[in-house]
PDB file of C-alpha atoms in Angstrom:
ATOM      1  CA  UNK A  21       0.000   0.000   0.000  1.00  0.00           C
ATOM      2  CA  UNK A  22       1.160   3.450  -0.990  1.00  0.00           C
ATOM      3  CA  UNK A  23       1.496   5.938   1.749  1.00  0.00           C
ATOM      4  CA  UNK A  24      -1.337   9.221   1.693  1.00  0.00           C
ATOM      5  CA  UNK A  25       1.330  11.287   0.481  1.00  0.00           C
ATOM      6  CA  UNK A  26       2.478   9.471  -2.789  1.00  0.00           C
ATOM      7  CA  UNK A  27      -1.226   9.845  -4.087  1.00  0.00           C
ATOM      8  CA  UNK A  28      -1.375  11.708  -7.409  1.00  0.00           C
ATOM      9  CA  UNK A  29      -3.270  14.972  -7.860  1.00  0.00           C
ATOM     10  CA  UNK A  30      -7.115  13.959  -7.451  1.00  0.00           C
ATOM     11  CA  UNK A  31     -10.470  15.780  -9.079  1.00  0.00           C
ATOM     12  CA  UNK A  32     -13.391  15.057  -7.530  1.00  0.00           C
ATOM     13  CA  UNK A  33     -16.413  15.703  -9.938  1.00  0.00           C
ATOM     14  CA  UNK A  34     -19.009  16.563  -7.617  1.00  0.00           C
ATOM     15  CA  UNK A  35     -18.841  17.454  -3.938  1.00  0.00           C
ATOM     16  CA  UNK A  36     -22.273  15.989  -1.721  1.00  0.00           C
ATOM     17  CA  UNK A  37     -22.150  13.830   0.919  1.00  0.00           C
ATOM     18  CA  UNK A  38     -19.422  11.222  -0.739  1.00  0.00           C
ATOM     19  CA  UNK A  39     -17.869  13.703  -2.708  1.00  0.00           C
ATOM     20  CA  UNK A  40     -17.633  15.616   0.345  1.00  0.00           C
ATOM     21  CA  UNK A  41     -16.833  12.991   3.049  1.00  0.00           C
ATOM     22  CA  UNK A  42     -13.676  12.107   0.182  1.00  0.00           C
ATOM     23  CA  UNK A  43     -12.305  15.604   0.302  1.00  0.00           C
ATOM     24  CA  UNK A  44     -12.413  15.994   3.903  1.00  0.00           C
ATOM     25  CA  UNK A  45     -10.561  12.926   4.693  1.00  0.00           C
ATOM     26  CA  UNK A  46      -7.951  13.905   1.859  1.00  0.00           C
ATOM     27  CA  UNK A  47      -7.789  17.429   3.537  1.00  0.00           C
ATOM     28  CA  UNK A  48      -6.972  15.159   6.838  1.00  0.00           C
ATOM     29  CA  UNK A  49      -5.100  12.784   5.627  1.00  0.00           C
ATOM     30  CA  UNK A  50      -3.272  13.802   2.880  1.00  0.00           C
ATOM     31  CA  UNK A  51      -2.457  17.272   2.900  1.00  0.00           C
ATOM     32  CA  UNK A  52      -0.171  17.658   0.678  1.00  0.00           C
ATOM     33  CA  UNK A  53      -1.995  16.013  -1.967  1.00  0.00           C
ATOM     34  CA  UNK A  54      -3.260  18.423  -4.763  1.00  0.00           C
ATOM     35  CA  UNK A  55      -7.104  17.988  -4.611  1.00  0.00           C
ATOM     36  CA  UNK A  56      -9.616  20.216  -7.326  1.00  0.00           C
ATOM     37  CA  UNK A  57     -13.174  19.522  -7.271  1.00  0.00           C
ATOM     38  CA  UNK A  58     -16.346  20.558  -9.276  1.00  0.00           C
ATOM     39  CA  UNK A  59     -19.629  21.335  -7.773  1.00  0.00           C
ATOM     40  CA  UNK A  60     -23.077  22.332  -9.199  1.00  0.00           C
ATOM     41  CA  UNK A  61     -23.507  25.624  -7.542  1.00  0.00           C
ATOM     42  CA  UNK A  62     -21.257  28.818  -7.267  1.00  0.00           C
ATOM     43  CA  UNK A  63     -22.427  29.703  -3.614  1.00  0.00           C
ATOM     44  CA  UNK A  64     -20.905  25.861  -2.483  1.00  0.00           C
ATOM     45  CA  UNK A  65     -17.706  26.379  -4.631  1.00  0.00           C
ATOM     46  CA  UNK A  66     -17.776  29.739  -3.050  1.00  0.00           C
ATOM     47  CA  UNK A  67     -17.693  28.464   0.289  1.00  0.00           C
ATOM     48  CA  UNK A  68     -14.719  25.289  -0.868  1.00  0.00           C
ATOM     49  CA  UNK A  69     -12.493  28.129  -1.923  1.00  0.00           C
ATOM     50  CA  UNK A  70     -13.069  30.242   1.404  1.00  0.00           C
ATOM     51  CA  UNK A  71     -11.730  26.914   3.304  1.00  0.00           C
ATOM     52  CA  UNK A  72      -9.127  26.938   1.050  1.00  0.00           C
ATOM     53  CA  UNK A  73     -10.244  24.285  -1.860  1.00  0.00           C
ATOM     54  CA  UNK A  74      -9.701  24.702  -4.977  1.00  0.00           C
ATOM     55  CA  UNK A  75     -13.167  24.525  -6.649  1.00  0.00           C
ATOM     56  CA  UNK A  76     -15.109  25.925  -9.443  1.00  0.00           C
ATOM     57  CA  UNK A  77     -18.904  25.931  -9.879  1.00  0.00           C
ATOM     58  CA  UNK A  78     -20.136  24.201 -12.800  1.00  0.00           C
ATOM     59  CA  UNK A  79     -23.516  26.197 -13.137  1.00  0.00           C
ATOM     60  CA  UNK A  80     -21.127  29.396 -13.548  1.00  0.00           C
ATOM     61  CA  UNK A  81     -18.127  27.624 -15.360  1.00  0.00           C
ATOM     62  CA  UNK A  82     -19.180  25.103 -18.378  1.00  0.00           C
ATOM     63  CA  UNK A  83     -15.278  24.045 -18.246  1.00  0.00           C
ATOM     64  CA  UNK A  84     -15.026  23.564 -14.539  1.00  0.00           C
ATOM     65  CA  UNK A  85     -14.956  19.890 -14.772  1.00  0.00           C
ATOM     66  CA  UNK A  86     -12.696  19.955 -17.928  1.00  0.00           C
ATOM     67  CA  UNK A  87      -9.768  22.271 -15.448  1.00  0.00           C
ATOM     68  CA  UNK A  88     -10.474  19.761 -12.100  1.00  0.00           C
ATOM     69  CA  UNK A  89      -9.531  16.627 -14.441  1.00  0.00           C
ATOM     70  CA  UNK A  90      -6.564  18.162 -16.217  1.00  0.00           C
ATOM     71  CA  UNK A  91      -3.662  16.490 -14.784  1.00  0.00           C
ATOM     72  CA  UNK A  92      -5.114  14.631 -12.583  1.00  0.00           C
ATOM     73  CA  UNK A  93      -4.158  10.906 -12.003  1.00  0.00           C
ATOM     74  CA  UNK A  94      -7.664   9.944  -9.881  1.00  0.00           C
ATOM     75  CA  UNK A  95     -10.953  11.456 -11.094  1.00  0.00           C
ATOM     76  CA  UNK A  96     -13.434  10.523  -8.300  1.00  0.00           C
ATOM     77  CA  UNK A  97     -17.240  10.424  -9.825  1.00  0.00           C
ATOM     78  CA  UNK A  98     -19.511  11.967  -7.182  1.00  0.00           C
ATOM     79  CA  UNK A  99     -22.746  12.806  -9.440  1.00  0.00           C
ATOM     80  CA  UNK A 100     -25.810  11.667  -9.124  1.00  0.00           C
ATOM     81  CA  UNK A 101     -25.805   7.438 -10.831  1.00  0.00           C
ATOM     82  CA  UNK A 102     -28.347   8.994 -13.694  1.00  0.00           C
ATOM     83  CA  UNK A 103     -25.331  11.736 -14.849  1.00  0.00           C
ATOM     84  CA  UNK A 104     -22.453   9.182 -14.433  1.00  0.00           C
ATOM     85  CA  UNK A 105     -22.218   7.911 -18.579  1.00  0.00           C
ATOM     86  CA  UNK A 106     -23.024  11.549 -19.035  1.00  0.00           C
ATOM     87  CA  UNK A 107     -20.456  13.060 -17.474  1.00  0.00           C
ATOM     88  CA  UNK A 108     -17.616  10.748 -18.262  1.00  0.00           C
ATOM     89  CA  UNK A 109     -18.563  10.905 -21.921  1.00  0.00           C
ATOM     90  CA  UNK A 110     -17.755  14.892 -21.529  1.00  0.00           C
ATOM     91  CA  UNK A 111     -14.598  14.218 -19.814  1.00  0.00           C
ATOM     92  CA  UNK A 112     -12.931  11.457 -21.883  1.00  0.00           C
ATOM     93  CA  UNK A 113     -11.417  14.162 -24.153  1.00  0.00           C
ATOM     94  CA  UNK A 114      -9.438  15.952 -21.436  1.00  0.00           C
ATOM     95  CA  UNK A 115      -9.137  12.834 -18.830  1.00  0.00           C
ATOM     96  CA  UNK A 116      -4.911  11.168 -18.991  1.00  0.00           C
ATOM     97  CA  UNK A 117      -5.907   8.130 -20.791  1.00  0.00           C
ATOM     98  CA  UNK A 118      -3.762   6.690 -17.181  1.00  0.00           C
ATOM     99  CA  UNK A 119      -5.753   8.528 -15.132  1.00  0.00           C
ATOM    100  CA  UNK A 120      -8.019   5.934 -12.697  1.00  0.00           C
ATOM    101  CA  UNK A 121     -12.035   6.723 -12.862  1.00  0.00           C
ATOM    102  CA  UNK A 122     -13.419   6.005  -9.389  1.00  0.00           C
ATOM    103  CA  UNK A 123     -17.344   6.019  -9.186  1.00  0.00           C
ATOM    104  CA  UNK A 124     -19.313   5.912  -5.936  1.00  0.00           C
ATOM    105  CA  UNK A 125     -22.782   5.679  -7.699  1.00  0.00           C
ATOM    106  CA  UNK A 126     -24.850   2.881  -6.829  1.00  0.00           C
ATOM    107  CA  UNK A 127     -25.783   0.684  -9.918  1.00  0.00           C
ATOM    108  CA  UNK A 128     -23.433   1.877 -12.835  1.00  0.00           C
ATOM    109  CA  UNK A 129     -21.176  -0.748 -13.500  1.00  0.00           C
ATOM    110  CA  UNK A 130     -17.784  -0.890 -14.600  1.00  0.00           C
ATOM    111  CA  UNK A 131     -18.990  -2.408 -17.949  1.00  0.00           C
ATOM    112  CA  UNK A 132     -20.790   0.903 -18.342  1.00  0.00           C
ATOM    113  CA  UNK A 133     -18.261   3.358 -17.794  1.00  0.00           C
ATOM    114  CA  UNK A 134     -15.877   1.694 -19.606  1.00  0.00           C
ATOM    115  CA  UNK A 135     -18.183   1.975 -22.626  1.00  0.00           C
ATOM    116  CA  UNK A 136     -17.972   5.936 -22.075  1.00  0.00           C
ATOM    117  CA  UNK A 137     -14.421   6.872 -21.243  1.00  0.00           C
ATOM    118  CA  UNK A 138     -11.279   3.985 -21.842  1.00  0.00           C
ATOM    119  CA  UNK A 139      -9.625   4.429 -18.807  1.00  0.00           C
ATOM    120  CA  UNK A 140      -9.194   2.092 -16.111  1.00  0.00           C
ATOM    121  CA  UNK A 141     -12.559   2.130 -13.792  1.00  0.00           C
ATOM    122  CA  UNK A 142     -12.801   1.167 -10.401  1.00  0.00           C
ATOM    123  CA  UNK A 143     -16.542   1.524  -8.979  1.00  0.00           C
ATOM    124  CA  UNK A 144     -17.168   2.127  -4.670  1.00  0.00           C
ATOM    125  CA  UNK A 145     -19.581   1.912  -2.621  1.00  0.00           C
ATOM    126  CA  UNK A 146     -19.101   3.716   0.435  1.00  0.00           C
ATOM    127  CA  UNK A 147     -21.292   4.749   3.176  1.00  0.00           C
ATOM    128  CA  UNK A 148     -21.885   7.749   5.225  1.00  0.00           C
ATOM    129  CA  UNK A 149     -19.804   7.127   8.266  1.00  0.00           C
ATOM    130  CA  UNK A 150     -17.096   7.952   6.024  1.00  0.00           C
ATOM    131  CA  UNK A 151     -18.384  11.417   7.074  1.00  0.00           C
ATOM    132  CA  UNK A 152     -17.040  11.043  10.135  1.00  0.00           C
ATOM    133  CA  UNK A 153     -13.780   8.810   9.007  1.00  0.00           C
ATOM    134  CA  UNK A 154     -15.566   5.984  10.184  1.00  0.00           C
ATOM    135  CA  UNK A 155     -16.657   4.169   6.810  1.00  0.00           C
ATOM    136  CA  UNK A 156     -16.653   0.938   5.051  1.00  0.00           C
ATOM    137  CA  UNK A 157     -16.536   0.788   1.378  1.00  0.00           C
ATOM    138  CA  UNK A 158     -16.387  -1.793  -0.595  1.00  0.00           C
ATOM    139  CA  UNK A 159     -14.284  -1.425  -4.150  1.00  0.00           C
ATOM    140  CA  UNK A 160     -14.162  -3.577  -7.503  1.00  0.00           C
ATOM    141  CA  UNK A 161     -12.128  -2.941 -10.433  1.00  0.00           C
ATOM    142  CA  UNK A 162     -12.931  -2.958 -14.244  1.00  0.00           C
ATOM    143  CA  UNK A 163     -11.487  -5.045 -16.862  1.00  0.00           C
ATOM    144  CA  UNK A 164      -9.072  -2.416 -17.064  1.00  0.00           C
ATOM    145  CA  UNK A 165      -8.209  -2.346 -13.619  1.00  0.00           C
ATOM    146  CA  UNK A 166      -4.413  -3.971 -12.262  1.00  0.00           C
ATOM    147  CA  UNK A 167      -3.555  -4.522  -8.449  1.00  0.00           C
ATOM    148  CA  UNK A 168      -2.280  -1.320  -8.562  1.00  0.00           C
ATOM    149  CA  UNK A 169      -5.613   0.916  -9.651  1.00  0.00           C
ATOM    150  CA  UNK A 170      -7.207  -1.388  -6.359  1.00  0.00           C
ATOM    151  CA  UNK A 171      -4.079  -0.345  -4.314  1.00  0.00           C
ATOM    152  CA  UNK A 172      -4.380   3.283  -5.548  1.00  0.00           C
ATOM    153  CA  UNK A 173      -8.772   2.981  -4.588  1.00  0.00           C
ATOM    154  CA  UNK A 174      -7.913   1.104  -1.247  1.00  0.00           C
ATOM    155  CA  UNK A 175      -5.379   3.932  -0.390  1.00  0.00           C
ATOM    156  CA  UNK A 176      -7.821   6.397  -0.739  1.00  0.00           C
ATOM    157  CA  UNK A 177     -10.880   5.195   0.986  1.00  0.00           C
ATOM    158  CA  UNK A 178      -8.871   3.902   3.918  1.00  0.00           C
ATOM    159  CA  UNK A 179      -8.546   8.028   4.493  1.00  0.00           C
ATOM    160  CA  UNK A 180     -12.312   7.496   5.313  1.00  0.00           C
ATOM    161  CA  UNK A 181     -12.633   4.352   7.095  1.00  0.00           C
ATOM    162  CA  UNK A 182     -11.786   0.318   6.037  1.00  0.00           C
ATOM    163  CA  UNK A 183     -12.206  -0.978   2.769  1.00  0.00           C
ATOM    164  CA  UNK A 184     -13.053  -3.909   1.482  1.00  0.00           C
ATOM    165  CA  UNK A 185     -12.076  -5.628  -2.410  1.00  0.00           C
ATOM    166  CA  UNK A 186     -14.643  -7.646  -4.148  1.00  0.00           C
ATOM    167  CA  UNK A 187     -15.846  -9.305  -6.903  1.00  0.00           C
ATOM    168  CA  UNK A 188     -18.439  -6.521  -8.951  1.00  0.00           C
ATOM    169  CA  UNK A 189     -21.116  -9.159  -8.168  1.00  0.00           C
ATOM    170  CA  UNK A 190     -21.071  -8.595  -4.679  1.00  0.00           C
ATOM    171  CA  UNK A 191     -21.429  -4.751  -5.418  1.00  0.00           C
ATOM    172  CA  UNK A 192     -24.734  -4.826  -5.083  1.00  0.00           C
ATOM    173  CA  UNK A 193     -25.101  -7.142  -2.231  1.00  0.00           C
ATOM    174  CA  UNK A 194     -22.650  -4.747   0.137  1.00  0.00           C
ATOM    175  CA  UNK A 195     -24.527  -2.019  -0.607  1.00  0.00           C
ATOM    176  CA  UNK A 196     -27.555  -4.036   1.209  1.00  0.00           C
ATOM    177  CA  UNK A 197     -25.298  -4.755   4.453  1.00  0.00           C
ATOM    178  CA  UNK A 198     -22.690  -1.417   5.079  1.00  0.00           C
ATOM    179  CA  UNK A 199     -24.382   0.987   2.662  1.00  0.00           C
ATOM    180  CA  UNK A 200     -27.898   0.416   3.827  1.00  0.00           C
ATOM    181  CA  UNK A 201     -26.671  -0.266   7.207  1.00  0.00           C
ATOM    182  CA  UNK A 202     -26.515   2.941   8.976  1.00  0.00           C
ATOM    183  CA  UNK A 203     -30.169   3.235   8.126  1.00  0.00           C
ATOM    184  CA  UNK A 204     -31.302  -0.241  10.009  1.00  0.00           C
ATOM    185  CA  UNK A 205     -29.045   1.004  12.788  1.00  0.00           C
ATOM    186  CA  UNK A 206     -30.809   4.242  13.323  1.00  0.00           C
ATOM    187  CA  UNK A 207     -34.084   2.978  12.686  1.00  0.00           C
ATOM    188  CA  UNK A 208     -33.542   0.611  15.282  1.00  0.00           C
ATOM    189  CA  UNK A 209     -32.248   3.985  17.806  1.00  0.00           C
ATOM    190  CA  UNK A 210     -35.332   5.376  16.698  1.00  0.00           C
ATOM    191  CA  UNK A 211     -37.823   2.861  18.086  1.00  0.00           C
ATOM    192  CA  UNK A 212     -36.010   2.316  21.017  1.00  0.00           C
ATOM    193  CA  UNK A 213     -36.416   5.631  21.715  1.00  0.00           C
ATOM    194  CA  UNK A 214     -39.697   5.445  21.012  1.00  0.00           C
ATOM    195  CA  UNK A 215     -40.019   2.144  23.427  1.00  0.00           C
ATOM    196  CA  UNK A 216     -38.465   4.499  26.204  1.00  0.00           C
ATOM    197  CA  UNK A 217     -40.910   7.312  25.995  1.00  0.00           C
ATOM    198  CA  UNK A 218     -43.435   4.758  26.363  1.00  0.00           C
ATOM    199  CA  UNK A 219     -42.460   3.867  29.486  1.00  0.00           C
ATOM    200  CA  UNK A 220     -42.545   7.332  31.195  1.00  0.00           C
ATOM    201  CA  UNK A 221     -39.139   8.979  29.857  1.00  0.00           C
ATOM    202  CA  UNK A 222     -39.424  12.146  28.053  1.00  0.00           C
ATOM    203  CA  UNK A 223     -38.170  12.955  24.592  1.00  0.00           C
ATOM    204  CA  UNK A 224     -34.568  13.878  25.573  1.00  0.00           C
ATOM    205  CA  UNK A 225     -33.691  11.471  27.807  1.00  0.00           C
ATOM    206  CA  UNK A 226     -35.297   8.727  26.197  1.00  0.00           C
ATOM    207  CA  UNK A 227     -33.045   9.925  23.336  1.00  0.00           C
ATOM    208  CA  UNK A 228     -30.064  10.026  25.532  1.00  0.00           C
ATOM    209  CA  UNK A 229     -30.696   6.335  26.796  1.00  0.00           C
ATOM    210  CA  UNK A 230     -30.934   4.662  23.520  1.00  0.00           C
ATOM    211  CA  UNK A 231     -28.251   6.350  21.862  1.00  0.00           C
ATOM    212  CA  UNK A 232     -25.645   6.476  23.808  1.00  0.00           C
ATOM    213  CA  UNK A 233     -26.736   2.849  24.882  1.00  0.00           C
ATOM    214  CA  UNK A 234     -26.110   1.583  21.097  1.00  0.00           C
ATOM    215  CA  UNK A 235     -22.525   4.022  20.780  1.00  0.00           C
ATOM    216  CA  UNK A 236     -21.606   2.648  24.127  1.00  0.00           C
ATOM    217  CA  UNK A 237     -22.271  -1.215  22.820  1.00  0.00           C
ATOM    218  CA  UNK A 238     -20.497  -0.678  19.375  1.00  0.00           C
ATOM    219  CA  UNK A 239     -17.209   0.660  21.016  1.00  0.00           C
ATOM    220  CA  UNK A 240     -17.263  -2.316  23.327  1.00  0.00           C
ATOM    221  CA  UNK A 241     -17.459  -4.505  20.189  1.00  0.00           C
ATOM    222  CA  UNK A 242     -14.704  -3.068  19.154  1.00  0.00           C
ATOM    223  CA  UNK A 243     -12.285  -2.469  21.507  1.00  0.00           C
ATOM    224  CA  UNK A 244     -13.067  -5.810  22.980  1.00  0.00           C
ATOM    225  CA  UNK A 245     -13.147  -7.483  20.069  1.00  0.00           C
ATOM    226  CA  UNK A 246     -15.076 -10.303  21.082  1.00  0.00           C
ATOM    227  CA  UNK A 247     -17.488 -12.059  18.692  1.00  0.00           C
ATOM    228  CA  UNK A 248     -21.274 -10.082  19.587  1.00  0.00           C
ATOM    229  CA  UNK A 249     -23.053 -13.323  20.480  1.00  0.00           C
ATOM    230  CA  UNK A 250     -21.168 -13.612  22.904  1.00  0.00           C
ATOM    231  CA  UNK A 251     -20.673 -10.058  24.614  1.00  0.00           C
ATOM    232  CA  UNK A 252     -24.734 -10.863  24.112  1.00  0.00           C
ATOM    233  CA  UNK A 253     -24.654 -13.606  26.107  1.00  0.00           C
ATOM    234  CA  UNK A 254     -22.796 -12.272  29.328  1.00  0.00           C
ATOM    235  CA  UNK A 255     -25.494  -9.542  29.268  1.00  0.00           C
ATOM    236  CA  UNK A 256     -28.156 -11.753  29.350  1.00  0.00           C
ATOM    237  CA  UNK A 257     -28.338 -13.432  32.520  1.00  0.00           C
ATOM    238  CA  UNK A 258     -30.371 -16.384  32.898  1.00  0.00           C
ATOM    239  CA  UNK A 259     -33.870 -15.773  34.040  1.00  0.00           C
ATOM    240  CA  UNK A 260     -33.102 -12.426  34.037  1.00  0.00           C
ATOM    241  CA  UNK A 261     -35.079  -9.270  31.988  1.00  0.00           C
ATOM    242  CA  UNK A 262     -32.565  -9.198  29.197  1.00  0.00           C
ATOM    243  CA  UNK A 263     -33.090 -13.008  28.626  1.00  0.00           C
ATOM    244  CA  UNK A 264     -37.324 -11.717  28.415  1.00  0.00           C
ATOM    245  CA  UNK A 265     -36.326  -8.783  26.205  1.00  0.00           C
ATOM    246  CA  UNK A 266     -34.271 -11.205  23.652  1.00  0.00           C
ATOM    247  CA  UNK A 267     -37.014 -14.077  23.952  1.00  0.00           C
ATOM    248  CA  UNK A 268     -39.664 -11.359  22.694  1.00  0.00           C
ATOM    249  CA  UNK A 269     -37.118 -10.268  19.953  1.00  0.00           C
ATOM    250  CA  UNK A 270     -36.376 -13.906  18.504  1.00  0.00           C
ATOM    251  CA  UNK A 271     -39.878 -14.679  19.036  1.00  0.00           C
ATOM    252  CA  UNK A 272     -40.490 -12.161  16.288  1.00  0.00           C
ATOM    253  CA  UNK A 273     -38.038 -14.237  13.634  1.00  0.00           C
ATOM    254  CA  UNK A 274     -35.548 -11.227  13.426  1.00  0.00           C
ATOM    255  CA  UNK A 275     -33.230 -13.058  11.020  1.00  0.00           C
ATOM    256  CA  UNK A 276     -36.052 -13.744   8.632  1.00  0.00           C
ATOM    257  CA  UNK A 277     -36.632 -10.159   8.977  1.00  0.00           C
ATOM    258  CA  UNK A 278     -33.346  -8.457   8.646  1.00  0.00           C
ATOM    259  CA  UNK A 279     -32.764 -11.435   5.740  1.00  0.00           C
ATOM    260  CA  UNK A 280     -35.906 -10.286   3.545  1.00  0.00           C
ATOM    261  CA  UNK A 281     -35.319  -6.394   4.182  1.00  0.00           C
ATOM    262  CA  UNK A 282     -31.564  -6.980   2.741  1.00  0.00           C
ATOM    263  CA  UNK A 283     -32.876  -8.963  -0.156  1.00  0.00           C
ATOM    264  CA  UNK A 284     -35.634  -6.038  -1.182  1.00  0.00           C
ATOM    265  CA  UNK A 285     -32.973  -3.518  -0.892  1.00  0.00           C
ATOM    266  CA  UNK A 286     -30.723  -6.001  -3.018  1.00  0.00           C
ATOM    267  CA  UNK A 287     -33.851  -6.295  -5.801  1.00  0.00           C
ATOM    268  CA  UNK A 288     -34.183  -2.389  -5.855  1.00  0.00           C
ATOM    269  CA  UNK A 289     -30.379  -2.585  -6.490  1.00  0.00           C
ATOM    270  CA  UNK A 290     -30.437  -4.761  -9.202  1.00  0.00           C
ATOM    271  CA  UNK A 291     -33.361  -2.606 -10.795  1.00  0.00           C
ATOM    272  CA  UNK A 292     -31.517   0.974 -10.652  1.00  0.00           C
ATOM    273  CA  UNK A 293     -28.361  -1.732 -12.213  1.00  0.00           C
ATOM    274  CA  UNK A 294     -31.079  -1.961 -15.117  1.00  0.00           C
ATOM    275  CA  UNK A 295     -32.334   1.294 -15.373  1.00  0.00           C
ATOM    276  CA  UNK A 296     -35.584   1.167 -13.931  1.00  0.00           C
TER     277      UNK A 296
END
């Protein structure tokens, strides 16, 4: 793996939450690293260049995206999936034929890029703890795409979290567990929260309770690094009202649950993959 400084000078087409979450952990971790990015309006390019970013406003500048990709050895696609073709097709003319194309839409494959630009693709999937450095994203190459254009990807998501290589097949399928995941995890926050007010706690504190509850559980999964059945199982005491709580829980066939709400999101997946 390369260190954060050797990275070469990196455009990022398109600055919202991914694009975003990207530049800040490049700003973090790699300094020195020359970074230009595009965004759609002048008043957010305004406020990039105020914090010291180079950026230009496509709205304002119909060559903006043309100057971030000139010279640049990783062009990182943060558009919206429907501009994706669209947008690499316009930048193929100026783009080093070397440079690496990174996408982080969600159902444009490689196949289609590839089709649109001929440079080496690698598609990502990230997901928004990479806001916060605190990611997972999962990253497939092209049939264009060596060790080293993976090496080059892994090196810069790791600036946002861990990464994870896999077959393009599996794409899909990640974006079901880590991409979705945040979602399940603060639905789940949500209704406990709601279970608390139930019970006589008002808003806040109920809030408080479940929150910090499920931050306070996740960093003991990690720093223990114990499998979670079992940190599970010394909470549950036998007889006791966690064993009650879990009974109702399993009662209600949770992994038939979380199994089918993985495998819609996977179906929706596979339907934005064909365009519908």
């Amino acid at each position: 793996m390369s260190a954060p400084g050797s990275l070469p000078p990196i455009a990022i087409i398109g600055t919202g939450s991914m694009g975003g979450a990207i530049l800040a952990g490049l700003r973090a971790g790699a300094p020195d690293v020359r970074v230009r990015v595009t965004t759609r309006s002048e008043a957010s390019a305004a406020a990039l260049r105020a914090d010291g970013v180079e950026a230009r406003a496509v709205e304002h500048d119909s060559d903006a995206n043309a100057w971030a990709v000139s010279g640049a050895g990783v062009v990182v696609l943060g558009v919206k999936p429907a501009q994706i073709v669209a947008v690499l097709g316009e930048l193929a003319p100026t783009l080093d034929p070397a440079a690496l194309v990174v996408s982080v839409a969600a159902g444009i494959t490689t196949a289609a890029m590839e089709a649109a630009a001929p440079n080496p693709v690698v598609r990502a999937m990230p997901n928004t703890p990479s806001l916060v450095g605190r990611g997972v994203t999962g990253v497939s190459g092209g049939a264009r795409s060596t060790a080293t254009h993976l090496a080059l990807a892994d090196d810069l998501f790791r600036l946002v979290g861990t990464v994870v290589e896999l077959p393009e097949s599996q794409i899909d399928a990640l974006s079901t567990i880590s991409g979705s995941g945040p979602a399940y995890v603060f639905l789940l926050i949500e209704e406990f929260t709601r279970a608390a007010q139930a019970m006589g706690f008002d808003e806040n504190v109920a809030r408080l309770l479940a929150e910090q509850t499920f931050i306070g559980a996740t960093a003991l999964l990690e720093a223990s690094g114990e499998d979670p059945e079992e940190l599970r199982r010394r909470v549950t005491s036998p007889k006791g009202t966690t064993e009650q709580a879990v009974g109702v829980l399993q009662g209600a066939k949770l992994s038939a649950l979380f199994t089918r709400a993985a495998e819609a999101a996977l179906a929706r997946a596979r339907e934005l993959a064909a365009g519908a």
